[in-house]
Structure formats: C-alpha cells, structure tokens
Amino acid sequence: MRLATHKDGSKDGQLLVVSADGERCLPAASRITNLREALEDWSASEPGLRALSERIENGEGDTLDPSALMAPLPRAWQWLDGSVFQTHADLMQIALGHEPIVHEKPLMYQGMSDRFLGPCDDVPFPSEEHGIDFEGEFAVIVDEVPMGTAASEAIELIRLIVQVNDWSLRNLAVPEMKTGFGWVQAKPACSMAPFAVTPDVLGDGWRDGRVCLDLAIDWNGVRFGNANGREMAFGFHELIAHAAATRDLAAGTVIGSGTVANADYGRVGSSCISERRAIEIIAEGQPRTNYMRFGEEVRMAATDAGGYCPFGVIEQRVIGPQG
C-alpha cells in the first residue's frame, strides 16, 4: 500500500491512497483526514485504507497530480535520526576532523519534527557559507512502541517506510558537536519523497529490517551516488529498540537510518557532499568539491532491481532566505 498527502491548506494535508504505478489516487475515508490521525489508530485505519488500495488497483481513482503533494507525513511527534552506516561514519571522521566512531551502540539524535518538506518544495537557507549539504537516507514510521520493547518485537511495529533528504549545514555542525549537546542550527527541516509505503511493497527490498534498494542521487543533473541501504550496521528494528530503551515512542515517530553509504564508494559514489570531500582528502590531501549554492538542484529516487521507484522522487532546488 502506498500513501501520499495532498495539499489542502491545512498543516497535515489530506491523506490519499495511491496506485502502485503512482498514476491514480483515492482520498481516505472522511473520518481519517490525514496520515498522522491514521497512524494513531492504525489497527482501525489500515483495513479501510487497504480496501481503497484494492479498489485503485482494480481501476478506480482520480489522476494524481505529483506537484500537489506534501510530505506524506508533514509533521510528526518525533524525528529520531540514526547514523548506522560504518562507511559514512569513517568518512565523516575524516571530513569533519573528529575522533573515529565505533558502532558499539546505534548513534542517534533527536531532530526537528514539526515539519517535513514536500518532495518538490524549494528549500530556503540563510547563507551559502553554512555549507549546504544533502543526505539521502531511508526512515520508518512506527506504531506505539512501549518502553523496553525488544528488537525482535519492534520489527512488527513498523507501519510505513519513507525516503528522506536530511538536509545539513556542515559548517555549523562541528561547533555544535563540540558543545556536547545536540544539533539545532546545523539540522534544519528534512524532506520526504511523496509516497510512504507499507513494508510489503518493497518485496525482497525489505530484508532484516533494512531497505535493500539503490538510492540514486543526481546533483544538478549529474549522477552523484547510487549506494544501497543494505549495509546498515543496525537494522531499523534495532534502532527502534534503542530509542525505546528508556521511554515509550508515540505512534507516528519517524526513525531514520542516517546517510546511506557503501564500502565500495569508489564504484557507487556517495549520498552526501561531505563524504565526497572526505574521499578527496584521502586521495588528494584536500577537498575540492564545494557545498551547494543557491539555485542548484538535487534529485533522489530509490529503485529496485527492476527499476520500480516505490517512494517516488525528491526533486528540490536550494534557494536563499525568503523575504
């Protein structure tokens, strides 16, 4: 089942059920107006949403306008982002000049969750000097998770999977890290691809709590990376258990994988600019790739072996501060 959110002037938008080919949609039942509400009572909401999905696959539905879509979950109670690709951690240690990080436990921080940008929204930043970087990753949206839930149980509480661009301001990140507190200025709002999907949609692309799909990223129309999500040091079920070790997680909590990275980055490329800069430091002694400038664009689309794009496409332009 694929879900999307239509812009209707409200903060949470109108929930849509979308066909597998992304061409048609039907609005959710009148009593379920948005995805946040559906997630808060998933056991009651899911049967009706799946019934709509079956109707769409049988030919019903209106034409879907991709330009009218928000993030599938425009705001959430929590955004907890992990960093569980060891290759990314190794390269970031070089790029940012900090000590090596060993994944004895999942790394995770709590970020901004009161809004997720839509897949085609322009993204405003205050200054190019802050080091504007994209970060391609995957995330899951969970049902209620009781405190102390084990990873073996957490896998059953994953309701939806999404694709995320976790925007970062790299030149603000290191000073914030040195304070010993979490990021604030270095981590603005993330973006989401248009479709949130149930795990069954991914088929063999969902294994051991990991999204085993290639994430193709183009920067200004040029292929930048095509890393696969399979190399997570910890699966999403383990990230959920880590987050819930000392607290309950509200239904609708979003948990990210961190930047997708592979050990053979020389072949598949990277999912963020900072990684490429680290690779240049290794090879040449200094970085030569600049961060993003106003007017530049990034495109992200995860695909399976057959070329199917379950989450749809993030395609955004970076702009200056809005007046």
mmCIF file of C-alpha atoms in Angstrom, residues 35-43 45 77 143-144 251-252:
data_model
loop_
_atom_site.group_PDB
_atom_site.id
_atom_site.type_symbol
_atom_site.label_atom_id
_atom_site.label_comp_id
_atom_site.label_asym_id
_atom_site.label_seq_id
_atom_site.Cartn_x
_atom_site.Cartn_y
_atom_site.Cartn_z
ATOM 1 C CA LEU A 35 -1.802 10.275 7.962
ATOM 2 C CA ARG A 36 -0.986 11.394 11.492
ATOM 3 C CA GLU A 37 -4.530 10.509 12.595
ATOM 4 C CA ALA A 38 -4.411 7.200 10.727
ATOM 5 C CA LEU A 39 -1.196 6.200 12.477
ATOM 6 C CA GLU A 40 -2.585 6.986 15.903
ATOM 7 C CA ASP A 41 -5.257 4.307 15.404
ATOM 8 C CA TRP A 42 -3.604 2.087 12.798
ATOM 9 C CA SER A 43 -5.459 -1.103 13.690
ATOM 10 C CA SER A 45 -7.430 2.652 9.923
ATOM 11 C CA TRP A 77 5.724 13.832 17.183
ATOM 12 C CA ASP A 143 3.078 2.449 15.745
ATOM 13 C CA GLU A 144 3.097 2.965 19.514
ATOM 14 C CA ALA A 251 2.620 6.384 17.121
ATOM 15 C CA GLY A 252 3.924 8.308 14.136
#
